[in-house]
Tab-separated table of C-alpha atoms and ligand atoms in Angstrom:
chain	number	residue	atom	x	y	z
A	15	MET	CA	3.466	-27.689	-12.051
A	16	PRO	CA	5.541	-25.088	-10.217
A	17	TYR	CA	6.989	-22.197	-12.143
A	18	LEU	CA	10.680	-23.090	-12.290
A	19	SER	CA	12.832	-20.149	-13.366
A	20	PRO	CA	16.466	-20.990	-14.161
A	21	ALA	CA	17.426	-19.466	-10.794
A	22	LEU	CA	14.837	-21.530	-8.893
A	23	ASN	CA	16.065	-24.619	-10.694
A	24	VAL	CA	19.603	-23.955	-9.471
A	25	MET	CA	18.368	-23.228	-5.933
A	26	THR	CA	16.225	-26.383	-5.627
A	27	THR	CA	19.060	-28.528	-6.993
A	28	ALA	CA	21.457	-27.077	-4.412
A	29	ALA	CA	18.884	-27.548	-1.620
A	30	ARG	CA	18.273	-31.197	-2.551
A	31	LYS	CA	21.995	-31.940	-2.650
A	32	ALA	CA	22.633	-30.257	0.715
A	33	GLY	CA	19.465	-31.877	2.102
A	34	ARG	CA	20.757	-35.390	1.339
A	35	LYS	CA	23.857	-34.664	3.424
A	36	LEU	CA	21.801	-33.102	6.186
A	37	ILE	CA	19.624	-36.206	6.402
A	38	ARG	CA	22.676	-38.453	6.728
A	39	ASP	CA	24.032	-36.190	9.468
A	40	PHE	CA	20.644	-36.148	11.185
A	41	GLY	CA	20.836	-39.939	11.369
A	42	GLU	CA	24.116	-39.628	13.206
A	43	VAL	CA	23.164	-36.653	15.262
A	44	GLU	CA	24.548	-38.089	18.490
A	45	ASN	CA	27.976	-38.518	16.953
A	46	LEU	CA	28.233	-34.988	15.641
A	47	GLN	CA	30.772	-32.674	17.145
A	48	ILE	CA	29.013	-29.522	18.212
A	49	SER	CA	30.376	-26.160	19.101
A	50	LEU	CA	28.792	-23.515	21.260
A	51	LYS	CA	28.072	-20.197	19.521
A	52	GLY	CA	26.297	-18.592	22.445
A	53	PRO	CA	23.866	-19.532	25.195
A	54	ALA	CA	21.435	-22.126	23.829
A	55	ASP	CA	22.511	-21.282	20.311
A	56	PHE	CA	24.295	-24.336	18.959
A	57	VAL	CA	25.869	-24.628	15.616
A	58	SER	CA	26.510	-28.153	14.516
A	59	VAL	CA	29.129	-29.416	12.158
A	60	ALA	CA	26.233	-30.382	9.910
A	61	ASP	CA	25.146	-26.771	9.799
A	62	GLN	CA	28.523	-25.551	8.567
A	63	ARG	CA	28.858	-28.427	6.119
A	64	THR	CA	25.426	-27.743	4.664
A	65	GLU	CA	26.303	-24.106	4.200
A	66	SER	CA	29.535	-25.000	2.341
A	67	ILE	CA	27.633	-27.338	0.015
A	68	LEU	CA	25.010	-24.690	-0.724
A	69	VAL	CA	27.496	-21.881	-1.312
A	70	GLY	CA	29.700	-24.157	-3.456
A	71	GLU	CA	26.799	-25.320	-5.637
A	72	LEU	CA	25.344	-21.846	-6.045
A	73	GLN	CA	28.722	-20.273	-6.801
A	74	LYS	CA	29.308	-22.918	-9.485
A	75	ALA	CA	25.974	-22.123	-11.134
A	76	ARG	CA	25.980	-18.356	-10.524
A	77	PRO	CA	29.589	-17.159	-10.280
A	78	GLY	CA	29.816	-13.562	-9.184
A	79	TYR	CA	26.654	-13.384	-7.080
A	80	ASN	CA	26.858	-12.025	-3.518
A	81	PHE	CA	25.877	-14.034	-0.444
A	82	LEU	CA	24.553	-13.333	3.025
A	83	VAL	CA	24.777	-16.602	4.920
A	84	GLU	CA	24.338	-17.372	8.590
A	85	GLU	CA	27.712	-18.896	9.370
A	86	ALA	CA	30.184	-17.230	6.975
A	87	GLY	CA	28.367	-13.876	6.911
A	88	VAL	CA	28.888	-11.767	3.794
A	89	ILE	CA	30.586	-13.291	0.754
A	90	GLU	CA	31.164	-10.627	-1.854
A	91	GLY	CA	31.050	-11.159	-5.590
A	92	PRO	CA	31.387	-8.744	-8.504
A	93	ASP	CA	27.689	-8.950	-9.490
A	94	LYS	CA	26.254	-6.361	-7.115
A	95	SER	CA	22.682	-6.778	-8.362
A	96	HIS	CA	22.245	-10.353	-7.071
A	97	ARG	CA	22.449	-11.744	-3.571
A	98	PHE	CA	21.582	-15.128	-2.071
A	99	VAL	CA	20.345	-14.993	1.545
A	100	ILE	CA	20.767	-18.406	3.143
A	101	ASP	CA	20.035	-20.236	6.359
A	102	PRO	CA	21.615	-23.659	5.834
A	103	LEU	CA	19.777	-25.182	8.787
A	104	ASP	CA	16.776	-23.438	10.278
A	105	GLY	CA	15.628	-25.340	13.329
A	106	THR	CA	19.075	-26.178	14.723
A	107	THR	CA	17.741	-26.915	18.179
A	108	ASN	CA	15.254	-29.421	16.753
A	109	PHE	CA	18.038	-31.008	14.698
A	110	LEU	CA	20.289	-31.421	17.706
A	111	HIS	CA	17.487	-32.971	19.712
A	112	GLY	CA	16.619	-35.459	16.982
A	113	ILE	CA	13.324	-33.742	16.139
A	114	PRO	CA	12.630	-33.999	12.383
A	115	HIS	CA	11.457	-30.433	11.827
A	116	PHE	CA	14.082	-28.232	10.189
A	117	ALA	CA	14.761	-26.710	6.796
A	118	ILE	CA	17.188	-25.199	4.346
A	119	SER	CA	16.167	-21.665	3.385
A	120	ILE	CA	17.461	-19.851	0.278
A	121	GLY	CA	16.250	-16.474	-0.960
A	122	LEU	CA	17.526	-14.669	-4.043
A	123	GLU	CA	17.441	-10.871	-4.245
A	124	ARG	CA	17.698	-8.969	-7.506
A	125	GLU	CA	18.362	-5.216	-7.172
A	126	GLY	CA	17.411	-5.507	-3.493
A	127	GLN	CA	14.070	-7.228	-4.181
A	128	MET	CA	13.376	-10.826	-3.193
A	129	VAL	CA	12.595	-12.647	-6.451
A	130	SER	CA	13.031	-16.387	-5.793
A	131	ALA	CA	12.578	-18.485	-2.682
A	132	VAL	CA	13.209	-22.059	-1.603
A	133	VAL	CA	12.430	-23.591	1.787
A	134	TYR	CA	13.187	-27.314	1.849
A	135	ASN	CA	12.421	-29.805	4.606
A	136	PRO	CA	14.610	-32.773	3.670
A	137	VAL	CA	12.942	-35.146	6.150
A	138	THR	CA	9.458	-34.817	4.676
A	139	ASP	CA	10.854	-33.973	1.213
A	140	GLU	CA	8.638	-30.901	1.138
A	141	MET	CA	10.038	-28.364	-1.327
A	142	TYR	CA	8.419	-24.939	-1.011
A	143	THR	CA	9.212	-22.604	-3.893
A	144	ALA	CA	8.125	-19.146	-4.984
A	145	GLU	CA	9.044	-16.834	-7.815
A	146	LYS	CA	7.941	-13.207	-7.702
A	147	SER	CA	4.657	-12.773	-9.609
A	148	HIS	CA	4.473	-16.509	-10.401
A	149	GLY	CA	2.988	-17.915	-7.197
A	150	ALA	CA	4.131	-20.253	-4.447
A	151	TYR	CA	4.217	-24.049	-4.552
A	152	LEU	CA	4.659	-27.033	-2.284
A	153	ASN	CA	6.236	-29.616	-4.562
A	154	ASP	CA	3.759	-29.616	-7.476
A	155	LYS	CA	0.874	-28.000	-5.656
A	156	ARG	CA	0.024	-24.298	-5.922
A	157	LEU	CA	-0.266	-22.692	-2.492
A	158	ARG	CA	-2.900	-20.352	-1.093
A	159	VAL	CA	-2.978	-18.924	2.410
A	160	ALA	CA	-5.913	-20.040	4.555
A	161	ALA	CA	-9.278	-18.361	4.023
A	162	ARG	CA	-10.270	-18.073	7.695
A	163	ARG	CA	-11.489	-14.642	8.702
A	164	GLU	CA	-12.050	-14.960	12.435
A	165	LEU	CA	-9.503	-15.023	15.208
A	166	ARG	CA	-11.530	-17.624	17.086
A	167	ALA	CA	-11.093	-20.160	14.262
A	168	SER	CA	-7.428	-19.433	13.635
A	169	LEU	CA	-4.262	-21.326	14.525
A	170	ALA	CA	-1.244	-19.117	15.168
A	171	ALA	CA	2.460	-19.956	15.273
A	172	THR	CA	5.207	-18.070	17.041
A	173	GLY	CA	8.746	-18.279	18.341
A	174	ILE	CA	9.301	-18.320	22.100
A	175	PRO	CA	12.322	-16.374	23.342
A	176	PHE	CA	14.809	-18.557	25.168
A	177	LEU	CA	17.807	-18.328	27.496
A	178	GLY	CA	19.691	-15.137	26.746
A	179	HIS	CA	17.461	-14.230	23.800
A	180	GLY	CA	14.588	-11.828	23.345
A	181	ASP	CA	12.179	-10.016	25.637
A	182	HIS	CA	10.488	-12.661	27.773
A	183	GLY	CA	8.014	-10.274	29.418
A	184	ARG	CA	6.826	-8.900	26.076
A	185	PHE	CA	6.305	-12.423	24.760
A	186	GLU	CA	4.225	-13.380	27.791
A	187	LYS	CA	1.916	-10.435	27.152
A	188	GLU	CA	1.535	-11.331	23.481
A	189	LEU	CA	0.913	-15.000	24.187
A	190	HIS	CA	-1.618	-14.175	26.868
A	191	ALA	CA	-3.600	-12.087	24.386
A	192	VAL	CA	-3.397	-14.508	21.455
A	193	MET	CA	-4.168	-17.719	23.338
A	194	ALA	CA	-7.295	-16.147	24.820
A	195	VAL	CA	-8.954	-15.504	21.459
A	196	THR	CA	-7.645	-18.113	18.986
A	197	SER	CA	-7.960	-21.886	18.480
A	198	GLY	CA	-4.368	-22.378	19.537
A	199	VAL	CA	-0.736	-21.353	19.384
A	200	ARG	CA	2.148	-23.510	18.126
A	201	ARG	CA	5.925	-23.236	18.589
A	202	PHE	CA	7.552	-25.612	16.104
A	203	GLY	CA	11.098	-24.185	16.106
A	204	SER	CA	11.816	-23.210	12.511
A	205	ALA	CA	10.816	-19.726	11.407
A	206	ALA	CA	11.344	-20.594	7.728
A	207	LEU	CA	8.922	-23.516	8.012
A	208	ASP	CA	6.498	-21.415	10.088
A	209	LEU	CA	6.289	-18.990	7.169
A	210	ALA	CA	6.011	-21.842	4.659
A	211	TYR	CA	3.133	-23.264	6.731
A	212	VAL	CA	1.345	-19.897	6.578
A	213	ALA	CA	1.798	-19.964	2.792
A	214	ALA	CA	0.363	-23.498	2.763
A	215	GLY	CA	-2.691	-22.473	4.822
A	216	ARG	CA	-1.685	-24.732	7.727
A	217	PHE	CA	-1.107	-21.823	10.102
A	218	ASP	CA	-3.363	-18.775	9.860
A	219	ALA	CA	-0.720	-16.469	11.269
A	220	PHE	CA	2.890	-16.395	12.421
A	221	TRP	CA	4.579	-13.735	14.523
A	222	GLU	CA	8.025	-13.487	16.053
A	223	HIS	CA	10.571	-10.889	17.163
A	224	ASP	CA	14.358	-10.853	16.810
A	225	LEU	CA	14.685	-12.916	13.652
A	226	LYS	CA	17.572	-12.595	11.205
A	227	PRO	CA	17.339	-11.854	7.474
A	228	TRP	CA	18.195	-15.482	6.624
A	229	ASP	CA	15.281	-16.737	8.767
A	230	LEU	CA	12.851	-14.506	6.881
A	231	ALA	CA	14.055	-13.880	3.329
A	232	ALA	CA	12.638	-16.902	1.500
A	233	GLY	CA	9.591	-17.459	3.710
A	234	MET	CA	8.301	-13.916	3.256
A	235	LEU	CA	8.151	-14.348	-0.517
A	236	LEU	CA	6.375	-17.705	-0.091
A	237	VAL	CA	3.639	-16.055	1.986
A	238	ARG	CA	3.203	-13.111	-0.370
A	239	GLU	CA	3.114	-15.308	-3.456
A	240	ALA	CA	0.483	-17.460	-1.748
A	241	GLY	CA	-1.683	-14.343	-1.396
A	242	GLY	CA	-0.769	-13.519	2.192
A	243	VAL	CA	0.344	-10.348	3.938
A	244	VAL	CA	3.715	-9.851	5.641
A	245	SER	CA	4.680	-6.874	7.790
A	246	ASP	CA	6.777	-6.023	10.805
A	247	LEU	CA	5.007	-5.895	14.161
A	248	GLU	CA	4.182	-2.200	13.794
A	249	GLY	CA	2.478	-2.854	10.476
A	250	GLY	CA	5.412	-1.461	8.472
A	251	ALA	CA	7.812	-3.075	6.033
A	252	ARG	CA	10.952	-3.128	8.192
A	253	MET	CA	10.994	-6.903	8.777
A	254	LEU	CA	14.609	-7.407	7.752
A	255	GLU	CA	15.828	-4.386	9.744
A	256	THR	CA	13.848	-5.035	12.931
A	257	GLY	CA	13.700	-8.850	12.815
A	258	ALA	CA	10.016	-8.633	13.742
A	259	VAL	CA	7.400	-10.270	11.554
A	260	LEU	CA	3.690	-10.907	11.272
A	261	ALA	CA	2.511	-13.092	8.389
A	262	SER	CA	-1.137	-13.898	7.844
A	263	ASN	CA	-3.982	-13.616	5.356
A	264	GLU	CA	-5.715	-10.348	4.423
A	265	PRO	CA	-8.692	-10.539	6.818
A	266	LEU	CA	-6.716	-11.746	9.835
A	267	HIS	CA	-3.547	-9.678	9.489
A	268	PRO	CA	-5.017	-6.401	10.846
A	269	GLN	CA	-6.739	-8.280	13.665
A	270	PHE	CA	-3.518	-9.956	14.817
A	271	LEU	CA	-1.593	-6.698	14.419
A	272	LYS	CA	-4.013	-4.822	16.683
A	273	LEU	CA	-4.157	-7.630	19.223
A	274	LEU	CA	-0.368	-7.893	19.490
A	275	LYS	CA	0.163	-4.117	19.611
A	276	GLU	CA	-2.383	-3.687	22.402
A	277	ALA	CA	-0.903	-6.620	24.303
A	278	ARG	CA	2.570	-5.061	24.237
A	279	ARG	CA	1.185	-1.762	25.506
A	280	SER	CA	-0.688	-3.392	28.388
B	17	IPD	C1	15.951	-20.240	14.781
B	17	IPD	C2	14.595	-20.776	14.366
B	17	IPD	C3	13.579	-20.590	15.467
B	17	IPD	C4	13.506	-19.136	15.904
B	17	IPD	C5	14.860	-18.631	16.303
B	17	IPD	C6	15.851	-18.795	15.143
B	17	IPD	P1	18.150	-21.406	13.812
B	17	IPD	O1	16.891	-20.373	13.731
B	17	IPD	O2	14.127	-20.147	13.200
B	17	IPD	O3	12.288	-20.998	15.085
B	17	IPD	O4	12.616	-19.039	16.987
B	17	IPD	O5	14.779	-17.286	16.648
B	17	IPD	O6	17.125	-18.311	15.532
B	17	IPD	O7	19.062	-20.903	14.919
B	17	IPD	O8	17.612	-22.741	14.093
B	17	IPD	O9	18.765	-21.258	12.463
B	18	CA	CA1	17.436	-19.624	11.488
B	19	CA	CA1	20.485	-21.677	11.168
């Protein structure tokens, strides 16, 4: 059984409640009013509604905690030692296109350290949880990152820059290098689930640039608690500051890091 701290209990309950609403909205996706936040960066009504449900539920259970959430930004509370970092809908583009691959992501920081994580895919009812020092789980199952040691056997995931976002030339170089030496590369469209899949041993590695703290917060703890390694793309620990991430297992992480670094320099 997963280790369910009181905080994780509150977070999974909030995610399930918001997930039920998200599923109903997904069923009516064509009828949703959508607004344009920027080029190819849509925010649906469902997105905002999910965020309100999550913040409301979490504030009820943990009054005083701070929040960093994608839509509303910073919500300050008097308890400066705790902060929820939330992406109410990761995989918005999939959602809007009727593709059932998206998630709710909730991380909880205590004194600046990520201590609890929830990534929930309401369509598949897959609840990924992690508590610092207590492991990572998918529903009731303990997670371990994959054991593969060789690039040639590994399956990598990434995020492809899109219209108005990211460095397209840099990505082409990285992709060129990775596809030449691995079993394949996937682009599924939800960074939170990409990280959860690394934790679950489905992907052997995941890299992406230009992510936001709410894309990464929960997923990074999942990977680490599943025995994996997470760094930025220089091998440092500035994931949240730079938005760049590489998550993998111990034997493959240095190999991917070197490959990607050399590709960018080429
Ligand atoms: C996006 C997803 C996607 C990643 C983008 C993110 P959103 O988040 O995580 O996989 O490639 O960079 O912005 O907009 O769906 O919450
Ligand atoms: Ca996101
Ligand atoms: Ca989002």
